[in-house]
mmCIF file of C-alpha atoms in Angstrom:
data_model
loop_
_atom_site.group_PDB
_atom_site.id
_atom_site.type_symbol
_atom_site.label_atom_id
_atom_site.label_comp_id
_atom_site.label_asym_id
_atom_site.label_seq_id
_atom_site.Cartn_x
_atom_site.Cartn_y
_atom_site.Cartn_z
ATOM 1 C CA MET A 469 86.027 -46.484 -57.628
ATOM 2 C CA ILE A 470 89.500 -47.249 -56.025
ATOM 3 C CA ILE A 471 89.918 -48.503 -52.865
ATOM 4 C CA GLN A 472 93.429 -47.639 -51.721
ATOM 5 C CA LEU A 473 94.272 -50.059 -48.722
ATOM 6 C CA LYS A 474 96.986 -48.530 -47.373
ATOM 7 C CA LYS A 475 94.710 -45.677 -46.251
ATOM 8 C CA PHE A 476 93.604 -48.307 -43.547
ATOM 9 C CA GLY A 477 97.357 -48.932 -42.426
ATOM 10 C CA ILE A 478 100.166 -51.017 -44.108
ATOM 11 C CA THR A 479 100.312 -53.822 -41.539
ATOM 12 C CA LEU A 480 96.949 -55.501 -41.834
ATOM 13 C CA ILE A 481 96.385 -58.240 -39.254
ATOM 14 C CA SER A 482 93.678 -58.613 -36.940
ATOM 15 C CA ARG A 483 89.993 -59.367 -37.403
ATOM 16 C CA PRO A 484 88.617 -56.460 -35.556
ATOM 17 C CA SER A 485 90.641 -54.012 -37.615
ATOM 18 C CA GLY A 486 89.406 -55.522 -40.946
ATOM 19 C CA LYS A 487 85.853 -55.570 -39.621
ATOM 20 C CA GLU A 488 86.190 -51.581 -38.238
ATOM 21 C CA ALA A 489 87.524 -50.995 -41.888
ATOM 22 C CA TRP A 490 84.633 -52.502 -43.609
ATOM 23 C CA LEU A 491 82.337 -50.819 -41.335
ATOM 24 C CA ALA A 492 83.877 -47.517 -41.457
ATOM 25 C CA PHE A 493 83.932 -47.972 -45.529
ATOM 26 C CA GLN A 494 79.978 -48.678 -45.923
ATOM 27 C CA PRO A 495 79.069 -44.983 -46.374
ATOM 28 C CA VAL A 496 81.457 -45.062 -49.525
ATOM 29 C CA LEU A 497 80.443 -48.427 -50.713
ATOM 30 C CA ASN A 498 76.765 -47.318 -50.604
ATOM 31 C CA GLN A 499 77.537 -44.445 -52.901
ATOM 32 C CA ILE A 500 78.577 -46.860 -55.761
ATOM 33 C CA GLN A 501 76.977 -46.732 -59.098
ATOM 34 C CA GLN A 502 75.303 -49.828 -60.433
ATOM 35 C CA GLU A 503 77.844 -50.501 -63.324
ATOM 36 C CA GLU A 504 80.604 -48.917 -61.440
ATOM 37 C CA LYS A 505 83.845 -51.228 -60.867
ATOM 38 C CA ILE A 506 85.387 -51.426 -57.567
ATOM 39 C CA ILE A 507 89.402 -51.558 -57.778
ATOM 40 C CA VAL A 508 90.872 -52.892 -54.720
ATOM 41 C CA ASP A 509 94.429 -51.559 -54.707
ATOM 42 C CA PHE A 510 97.072 -53.284 -52.728
ATOM 43 C CA ASP A 511 99.926 -50.952 -53.195
ATOM 44 C CA GLY A 512 102.034 -49.785 -50.216
ATOM 45 C CA VAL A 513 100.596 -52.648 -48.150
ATOM 46 C CA ALA A 514 103.314 -54.239 -46.379
ATOM 47 C CA VAL A 515 101.538 -57.114 -44.626
ATOM 48 C CA LEU A 516 98.390 -58.810 -45.048
ATOM 49 C CA THR A 517 96.781 -61.880 -43.269
ATOM 50 C CA PRO A 518 93.759 -63.869 -44.264
ATOM 51 C CA SER A 519 92.385 -62.687 -40.507
ATOM 52 C CA TRP A 520 91.818 -59.143 -41.575
ATOM 53 C CA ALA A 521 91.274 -59.945 -45.436
ATOM 54 C CA ASP A 522 88.300 -62.240 -44.295
ATOM 55 C CA GLU A 523 86.639 -59.095 -42.893
ATOM 56 C CA PHE A 524 87.138 -56.864 -45.718
ATOM 57 C CA LEU A 525 87.529 -58.651 -48.827
ATOM 58 C CA THR A 526 85.386 -61.471 -48.364
ATOM 59 C CA PRO A 527 82.409 -59.170 -47.758
ATOM 60 C CA LEU A 528 83.386 -56.827 -50.464
ATOM 61 C CA ARG A 529 83.484 -59.546 -52.959
ATOM 62 C CA LYS A 530 80.324 -61.297 -51.516
ATOM 63 C CA LYS A 531 78.334 -57.967 -52.155
ATOM 64 C CA PHE A 532 79.580 -56.781 -55.371
ATOM 65 C CA LYS A 533 80.920 -60.345 -56.803
ATOM 66 C CA GLU A 534 82.794 -59.891 -60.417
ATOM 67 C CA LYS A 535 82.766 -56.050 -60.221
ATOM 68 C CA VAL A 536 85.649 -56.218 -57.809
ATOM 69 C CA GLU A 537 89.212 -56.307 -59.477
ATOM 70 C CA LEU A 538 92.459 -56.337 -57.226
ATOM 71 C CA PHE A 539 95.467 -54.513 -58.270
ATOM 72 C CA HIS A 540 99.122 -54.736 -57.229
ATOM 73 C CA ILE A 541 98.967 -57.972 -55.569
ATOM 74 C CA ASN A 542 102.680 -58.667 -55.563
ATOM 75 C CA ASN A 543 103.602 -58.660 -51.726
ATOM 76 C CA PRO A 544 103.957 -62.025 -50.823
ATOM 77 C CA SER A 545 102.108 -62.145 -47.798
ATOM 78 C CA VAL A 546 99.414 -60.331 -50.026
ATOM 79 C CA LYS A 547 99.671 -63.285 -52.614
ATOM 80 C CA ALA A 548 99.675 -65.980 -49.891
ATOM 81 C CA THR A 549 96.595 -64.673 -48.429
ATOM 82 C CA LEU A 550 94.519 -64.270 -51.649
ATOM 83 C CA ASP A 551 95.421 -68.060 -52.230
ATOM 84 C CA ILE A 552 94.422 -69.120 -48.739
ATOM 85 C CA LEU A 553 90.954 -67.287 -49.603
ATOM 86 C CA LYS A 554 90.434 -69.003 -52.843
ATOM 87 C CA LYS A 555 90.850 -72.258 -51.199
ATOM 88 C CA GLN A 556 87.980 -71.399 -48.923
ATOM 89 C CA MET B 1242 130.232 -57.372 -13.011
ATOM 90 C CA LEU B 1243 129.537 -60.391 -15.071
ATOM 91 C CA ASN B 1244 129.974 -62.781 -11.606
ATOM 92 C CA GLU B 1245 128.107 -60.465 -9.487
ATOM 93 C CA LEU B 1246 126.086 -62.769 -7.024
ATOM 94 C CA LEU B 1247 122.568 -61.924 -6.824
ATOM 95 C CA SER B 1248 119.864 -62.983 -4.283
ATOM 96 C CA ILE B 1249 117.147 -65.451 -5.095
ATOM 97 C CA GLY B 1250 114.640 -63.063 -4.565
ATOM 98 C CA LYS B 1251 116.557 -60.505 -6.959
ATOM 99 C CA ALA B 1252 116.865 -63.535 -9.679
ATOM 100 C CA ALA B 1253 113.018 -64.116 -9.247
ATOM 101 C CA LYS B 1254 112.028 -60.686 -9.939
ATOM 102 C CA LEU B 1255 114.286 -60.158 -13.137
ATOM 103 C CA LEU B 1256 113.092 -63.603 -14.478
ATOM 104 C CA GLY B 1257 109.535 -62.845 -13.880
ATOM 105 C CA VAL B 1258 108.973 -66.305 -11.756
ATOM 106 C CA SER B 1259 108.394 -66.775 -8.036
ATOM 107 C CA ILE B 1260 111.123 -67.881 -5.811
ATOM 108 C CA ASP B 1261 109.774 -71.278 -5.403
ATOM 109 C CA THR B 1262 109.936 -71.773 -9.173
ATOM 110 C CA LEU B 1263 113.454 -70.925 -8.989
ATOM 111 C CA ARG B 1264 114.007 -73.438 -6.335
ATOM 112 C CA ARG B 1265 112.380 -76.099 -8.295
ATOM 113 C CA TRP B 1266 114.475 -75.202 -11.340
ATOM 114 C CA ASP B 1267 117.819 -75.308 -9.233
ATOM 115 C CA SER B 1268 116.704 -78.851 -8.199
ATOM 116 C CA ALA B 1269 115.981 -80.073 -11.782
ATOM 117 C CA GLY B 1270 119.082 -78.581 -12.904
ATOM 118 C CA ARG B 1271 117.376 -75.820 -15.178
ATOM 119 C CA LEU B 1272 118.850 -73.026 -13.770
ATOM 120 C CA THR B 1273 121.591 -73.748 -11.077
ATOM 121 C CA SER B 1274 122.394 -71.521 -8.143
ATOM 122 C CA VAL B 1275 125.305 -70.908 -6.064
ATOM 123 C CA ARG B 1276 125.123 -71.729 -2.662
ATOM 124 C CA SER B 1277 126.777 -69.690 -0.306
ATOM 125 C CA GLY B 1278 126.732 -68.227 3.300
ATOM 126 C CA PRO B 1279 126.516 -69.962 6.350
ATOM 127 C CA ARG B 1280 122.989 -71.219 5.695
ATOM 128 C CA GLY B 1281 123.926 -72.127 2.066
ATOM 129 C CA HIS B 1282 121.418 -69.740 0.755
ATOM 130 C CA ARG B 1283 120.682 -69.781 -2.968
ATOM 131 C CA PHE B 1284 122.673 -67.110 -5.063
ATOM 132 C CA TYR B 1285 122.760 -66.682 -8.862
ATOM 133 C CA ARG B 1286 125.184 -65.433 -11.019
ATOM 134 C CA GLN B 1287 124.488 -62.302 -13.157
ATOM 135 C CA SER B 1288 126.010 -63.962 -16.251
ATOM 136 C CA ASP B 1289 123.643 -66.976 -15.488
ATOM 137 C CA ILE B 1290 120.866 -64.799 -15.527
ATOM 138 C CA ASP B 1291 121.616 -62.761 -18.569
ATOM 139 C CA LYS B 1292 122.129 -65.985 -20.453
ATOM 140 C CA TYR B 1293 118.810 -67.140 -19.312
ATOM 141 C CA LEU B 1294 116.850 -64.369 -20.461
ATOM 142 C CA GLN B 1295 118.234 -64.537 -23.989
ATOM 143 C CA GLU B 1296 116.666 -68.004 -24.120
ATOM 144 C CA ILE B 1297 113.248 -66.345 -24.987
ATOM 145 C CA ASP B 1298 111.723 -69.824 -25.737
ATOM 146 C CA GLY B 1299 113.038 -71.101 -22.830
ATOM 147 C CA ILE B 1300 110.827 -68.380 -20.912
ATOM 148 C CA ALA B 1301 107.815 -68.536 -22.883
ATOM 149 C CA ARG B 1302 107.507 -72.462 -22.325
ATOM 150 C CA ASN B 1303 107.876 -71.894 -18.700
ATOM 151 C CA TRP B 1304 104.955 -69.357 -18.600
ATOM 152 C CA VAL B 1305 102.608 -71.551 -20.595
ATOM 153 C CA GLU B 1306 103.491 -74.736 -18.694
ATOM 154 C CA ALA B 1307 103.405 -72.780 -15.198
ATOM 155 C CA ILE B 1308 100.581 -74.166 -12.632
ATOM 156 C CA HIS B 1309 100.805 -70.867 -10.780
ATOM 157 C CA PRO B 1310 102.018 -68.371 -13.417
ATOM 158 C CA LEU B 1311 102.676 -64.814 -12.805
ATOM 159 C CA GLU B 1312 101.998 -62.140 -15.548
ATOM 160 C CA PRO B 1313 105.191 -62.283 -17.959
ATOM 161 C CA LYS B 1314 107.622 -59.200 -18.120
ATOM 162 C CA SER B 1315 106.244 -56.086 -19.390
ATOM 163 C CA ASP B 1316 108.205 -55.729 -22.316
ATOM 164 C CA VAL B 1317 107.459 -59.378 -23.508
ATOM 165 C CA TYR B 1318 103.616 -59.208 -22.491
ATOM 166 C CA SER B 1319 100.736 -58.123 -24.957
ATOM 167 C CA GLN B 1320 97.857 -58.188 -22.557
ATOM 168 C CA THR B 1321 95.807 -56.706 -25.441
ATOM 169 C CA ARG B 1322 95.660 -56.564 -29.093
ATOM 170 C CA ASP B 1323 96.613 -53.084 -29.403
ATOM 171 C CA ILE B 1324 99.823 -53.716 -27.485
ATOM 172 C CA PHE B 1325 100.374 -56.746 -29.632
ATOM 173 C CA GLN B 1326 99.834 -54.822 -32.884
ATOM 174 C CA SER B 1327 102.390 -51.990 -32.007
ATOM 175 C CA ARG B 1328 104.902 -54.475 -30.959
ATOM 176 C CA LEU B 1329 104.585 -56.242 -34.162
ATOM 177 C CA GLU B 1330 105.129 -53.154 -35.840
ATOM 178 C CA GLN B 1331 108.126 -52.133 -33.934
ATOM 179 C CA PHE B 1332 109.406 -55.895 -34.824
ATOM 180 C CA GLN B 1333 108.590 -55.680 -38.664
ATOM 181 C CA SER B 1334 110.799 -52.335 -38.634
ATOM 182 C CA ASN B 1335 113.653 -54.022 -36.434
ATOM 183 C CA LEU B 1336 113.482 -56.884 -38.945
ATOM 184 C CA SER B 1337 113.771 -54.704 -41.880
ATOM 185 C CA HIS B 1338 117.281 -53.584 -40.953
ATOM 186 C CA ILE B 1339 118.396 -57.311 -41.693
ATOM 187 C CA ALA B 1340 115.746 -58.877 -44.264
ATOM 188 C CA SER B 1341 114.530 -58.164 -47.491
ATOM 189 C CA LEU B 1342 110.922 -56.592 -47.735
ATOM 190 C CA ASP B 1343 109.653 -60.170 -48.985
ATOM 191 C CA ALA B 1344 110.899 -61.711 -45.751
ATOM 192 C CA VAL B 1345 109.896 -59.241 -43.377
ATOM 193 C CA SER B 1346 106.354 -59.398 -44.774
ATOM 194 C CA LEU B 1347 105.792 -62.975 -44.439
ATOM 195 C CA ILE B 1348 107.396 -63.359 -41.107
ATOM 196 C CA THR B 1349 105.308 -60.631 -39.970
ATOM 197 C CA ALA B 1350 102.276 -62.272 -41.480
ATOM 198 C CA VAL B 1351 102.997 -65.300 -39.699
ATOM 199 C CA SER B 1352 103.576 -63.861 -36.157
ATOM 200 C CA GLY B 1353 100.580 -61.410 -36.823
ATOM 201 C CA GLU B 1354 98.065 -64.472 -37.711
ATOM 202 C CA ILE B 1355 99.278 -66.688 -34.678
ATOM 203 C CA GLY B 1356 99.226 -63.755 -32.260
ATOM 204 C CA ASN B 1357 95.987 -62.728 -33.316
ATOM 205 C CA ASN B 1358 94.377 -66.408 -33.474
ATOM 206 C CA SER B 1359 95.021 -66.159 -29.517
ATOM 207 C CA PHE B 1360 93.166 -63.142 -28.959
ATOM 208 C CA ASP B 1361 90.439 -64.213 -31.474
ATOM 209 C CA HIS B 1362 89.639 -67.563 -29.646
ATOM 210 C CA ASN B 1363 90.044 -66.648 -26.157
ATOM 211 C CA LEU B 1364 88.511 -63.199 -25.827
ATOM 212 C CA GLY B 1365 86.292 -63.200 -22.810
ATOM 213 C CA ASN B 1366 87.366 -67.029 -22.345
ATOM 214 C CA TRP B 1367 90.973 -66.487 -20.903
ATOM 215 C CA PRO B 1368 91.250 -69.285 -18.122
ATOM 216 C CA ASP B 1369 93.642 -67.381 -16.038
ATOM 217 C CA ILE B 1370 96.031 -64.406 -17.482
ATOM 218 C CA PRO B 1371 94.707 -62.599 -20.434
ATOM 219 C CA GLY B 1372 96.859 -61.928 -23.401
ATOM 220 C CA ILE B 1373 100.090 -63.538 -25.068
ATOM 221 C CA TYR B 1374 103.658 -63.485 -24.458
ATOM 222 C CA PHE B 1375 105.497 -62.074 -27.513
ATOM 223 C CA SER B 1376 109.254 -61.897 -27.933
ATOM 224 C CA TYR B 1377 112.078 -62.312 -30.602
ATOM 225 C CA ALA B 1378 115.481 -62.122 -30.941
ATOM 226 C CA ILE B 1379 116.281 -61.086 -34.073
ATOM 227 C CA ARG B 1380 120.405 -61.854 -33.488
ATOM 228 C CA ASN B 1381 118.998 -65.571 -33.166
ATOM 229 C CA ARG B 1382 116.331 -65.200 -35.879
ATOM 230 C CA LYS B 1383 113.424 -66.400 -34.012
ATOM 231 C CA VAL B 1384 110.250 -65.325 -32.801
ATOM 232 C CA VAL B 1385 108.069 -66.506 -29.906
ATOM 233 C CA LEU B 1386 104.664 -66.647 -29.282
ATOM 234 C CA ALA B 1387 102.283 -68.077 -26.500
ATOM 235 C CA ASP B 1388 99.196 -67.902 -24.904
ATOM 236 C CA ARG B 1389 97.510 -69.630 -21.345
ATOM 237 C CA GLY B 1390 94.287 -69.703 -23.569
ATOM 238 C CA GLN B 1391 92.089 -72.779 -23.924
ATOM 239 C CA GLY B 1392 94.247 -74.649 -26.296
ATOM 240 C CA ILE B 1393 93.050 -75.846 -29.787
ATOM 241 C CA LEU B 1394 91.163 -78.947 -28.779
ATOM 242 C CA THR B 1395 88.929 -76.933 -26.720
ATOM 243 C CA THR B 1396 88.175 -74.154 -29.253
ATOM 244 C CA LEU B 1397 87.879 -76.764 -32.033
ATOM 245 C CA LYS B 1398 85.722 -79.032 -30.282
ATOM 246 C CA ARG B 1399 82.837 -76.507 -30.337
ATOM 247 C CA VAL B 1400 82.420 -77.165 -34.095
ATOM 248 C CA ARG B 1401 84.159 -80.774 -34.476
ATOM 249 C CA THR B 1402 82.571 -82.461 -31.554
ATOM 250 C CA GLU B 1403 84.031 -86.081 -32.491
ATOM 251 C CA LEU B 1404 87.692 -84.512 -31.768
ATOM 252 C CA THR B 1405 89.238 -86.065 -28.538
ATOM 253 C CA SER B 1406 92.768 -85.477 -28.377
ATOM 254 C CA SER B 1407 94.986 -82.363 -28.555
ATOM 255 C CA SER B 1408 96.911 -84.176 -31.586
ATOM 256 C CA GLU B 1409 93.853 -84.654 -33.514
ATOM 257 C CA ALA B 1410 93.122 -81.020 -33.068
ATOM 258 C CA LEU B 1411 96.296 -79.945 -33.988
ATOM 259 C CA LYS B 1412 96.076 -81.760 -37.140
ATOM 260 C CA VAL B 1413 92.880 -80.595 -38.276
ATOM 261 C CA ALA B 1414 93.990 -76.924 -37.458
ATOM 262 C CA PHE B 1415 96.822 -76.925 -39.731
ATOM 263 C CA THR B 1416 95.325 -79.255 -42.610
ATOM 264 C CA GLU B 1417 91.478 -78.623 -42.866
ATOM 265 C CA THR B 1418 89.290 -75.564 -43.452
ATOM 266 C CA VAL B 1419 86.936 -75.376 -40.768
ATOM 267 C CA SER B 1420 84.308 -72.834 -41.629
ATOM 268 C CA GLY B 1421 85.305 -69.081 -40.351
ATOM 269 C CA ARG B 1422 81.514 -68.321 -39.352
ATOM 270 C CA TYR B 1423 80.920 -67.038 -35.908
ATOM 271 C CA PRO B 1424 81.094 -68.489 -33.246
ATOM 272 C CA GLU B 1425 82.858 -71.563 -35.093
ATOM 273 C CA SER B 1426 86.551 -70.573 -34.792
ATOM 274 C CA ARG B 1427 90.127 -71.633 -36.037
ATOM 275 C CA GLY B 1428 89.404 -70.770 -39.770
ATOM 276 C CA ASN B 1429 92.214 -70.706 -42.183
ATOM 277 C CA GLY B 1430 94.612 -69.001 -40.307
ATOM 278 C CA LEU B 1431 97.133 -71.906 -39.585
ATOM 279 C CA LYS B 1432 97.062 -73.304 -43.047
ATOM 280 C CA PHE B 1433 98.314 -69.978 -44.011
ATOM 281 C CA VAL B 1434 100.936 -70.062 -41.607
ATOM 282 C CA ARG B 1435 101.694 -73.613 -42.742
ATOM 283 C CA SER B 1436 101.978 -72.544 -46.553
ATOM 284 C CA ILE B 1437 104.163 -69.910 -45.775
ATOM 285 C CA ILE B 1438 106.803 -71.901 -43.416
ATOM 286 C CA VAL B 1439 106.873 -74.652 -46.027
ATOM 287 C CA ASN B 1440 107.331 -72.439 -49.161
ATOM 288 C CA ASN B 1441 110.329 -70.230 -47.781
ATOM 289 C CA PRO B 1442 113.378 -71.000 -45.679
ATOM 290 C CA PHE B 1443 111.495 -70.635 -42.300
ATOM 291 C CA SER B 1444 110.584 -73.308 -39.503
ATOM 292 C CA LEU B 1445 107.721 -73.294 -36.940
ATOM 293 C CA TYR B 1446 107.481 -75.362 -33.890
ATOM 294 C CA PHE B 1447 103.938 -75.400 -32.445
ATOM 295 C CA GLN B 1448 102.542 -77.162 -29.279
ATOM 296 C CA THR B 1449 99.295 -77.053 -27.645
ATOM 297 C CA GLY B 1450 98.306 -79.210 -24.721
ATOM 298 C CA ASP B 1451 100.149 -82.503 -25.179
ATOM 299 C CA ALA B 1452 100.611 -82.288 -28.859
ATOM 300 C CA GLU B 1453 103.401 -80.754 -31.042
ATOM 301 C CA LEU B 1454 104.554 -80.294 -34.744
ATOM 302 C CA TYR B 1455 107.755 -79.118 -36.222
ATOM 303 C CA LEU B 1456 107.408 -77.863 -39.827
ATOM 304 C CA LYS B 1457 110.162 -76.301 -42.080
ATOM 305 C CA TYR B 1458 110.674 -75.488 -45.765
ATOM 306 C CA GLY B 1459 109.923 -78.412 -48.255
ATOM 307 C CA ASP B 1460 107.933 -80.246 -45.702
ATOM 308 C CA ASN B 1461 104.600 -81.737 -47.433
ATOM 309 C CA ASP B 1462 103.112 -83.888 -44.390
ATOM 310 C CA ILE B 1463 102.026 -82.608 -40.796
ATOM 311 C CA VAL B 1464 103.681 -85.061 -38.210
ATOM 312 C CA ILE B 1465 102.114 -84.536 -34.729
ATOM 313 C CA GLN B 1466 103.951 -86.007 -31.726
ATOM 314 C CA GLN B 1467 103.014 -86.567 -28.082
ATOM 315 C CA THR B 1468 104.682 -84.491 -25.573
ATOM 316 C CA LYS B 1469 105.123 -85.227 -22.062
ATOM 317 C CA THR B 1470 105.113 -81.664 -21.248
ATOM 318 C CA PHE B 1471 101.677 -79.740 -21.215
ATOM 319 C CA VAL B 1472 101.032 -76.318 -22.548
ATOM 320 C CA ARG B 1473 98.136 -74.338 -21.578
ATOM 321 C CA GLY B 1474 96.967 -72.780 -24.701
ATOM 322 C CA CYS B 1475 99.376 -72.473 -27.405
ATOM 323 C CA LEU B 1476 103.241 -72.098 -27.919
ATOM 324 C CA ALA B 1477 104.827 -71.117 -31.085
ATOM 325 C CA ILE B 1478 108.553 -70.595 -32.097
ATOM 326 C CA ILE B 1479 109.110 -69.376 -35.706
ATOM 327 C CA GLY B 1480 112.939 -69.833 -36.733
ATOM 328 C CA PHE B 1481 114.070 -67.824 -40.009
ATOM 329 C CA GLU B 1482 117.788 -68.948 -39.243
ATOM 330 C CA GLU B 1483 118.430 -69.015 -42.900
ATOM 331 C CA LEU B 1484 117.379 -65.996 -43.799
ATOM 332 C CA LEU B 1485 120.950 -64.255 -44.343
#
């Protein structure tokens, strides 16, 4: 399945909104087939911070591990955020 | 009308401070008045007030240093996170008229991370006035964020009990990844801010308590200095002077 992050907003900044996105998306995630890949598409996201990502991407990766793939990560705040999360 | 004289009451209202504060500023030479009338009452030039209002970092500093603060003027005061988010998006849109999408993305991310940090670490625990001061002067290439929260020392001390000064706490906040697990706080936000500032033509001034740091493009080290002034909470000034 593909998760288009821009559907949660294009300025993804705060912890509560990241957490809200994660909770709201649970019903969809619960329907995922066992071998299905999860593509997180950053296309159209203008601003991302570690606070938002930590509440959405971190639990997503924890739950689905290597099944999660990240696409369109060229935006500089997306890149900087992913770099910081990697160092955790 | 530039040289119109305003009463001290009117000037105080425009600046969002008390009349006593204006008297103190006058004595200290921070914002001088014009003495007029038989009793030598204080009046203020409209042009001086206008000039002062443009100094957004001065206003923020007064607010975080004040012993008896008032709420900031509504256009620079984000009492809740929702207000901050919508003003930040407005800033993002304004900035996009003069800067590249990449620069807009990074400056908005840094501002958003610092502003949201204030809410994350003080929710339910604001010592007096809740929320943050958020203002920007695109012409001066500057964003100012300030809060009257608990400050970094208090929030970090919960997980790093050995910390004794704002200087030590500020250093930890900018250099070490402290676990983000609730209720542990101050995760990686300021490390993120640092990495963006030192890798782009931006600058950052940050003060909490009696400790300050200044970071700019290419800096490798974090140099913390002791200040004479004391900031309740945090004061951050982001500069992007070299953007154009």
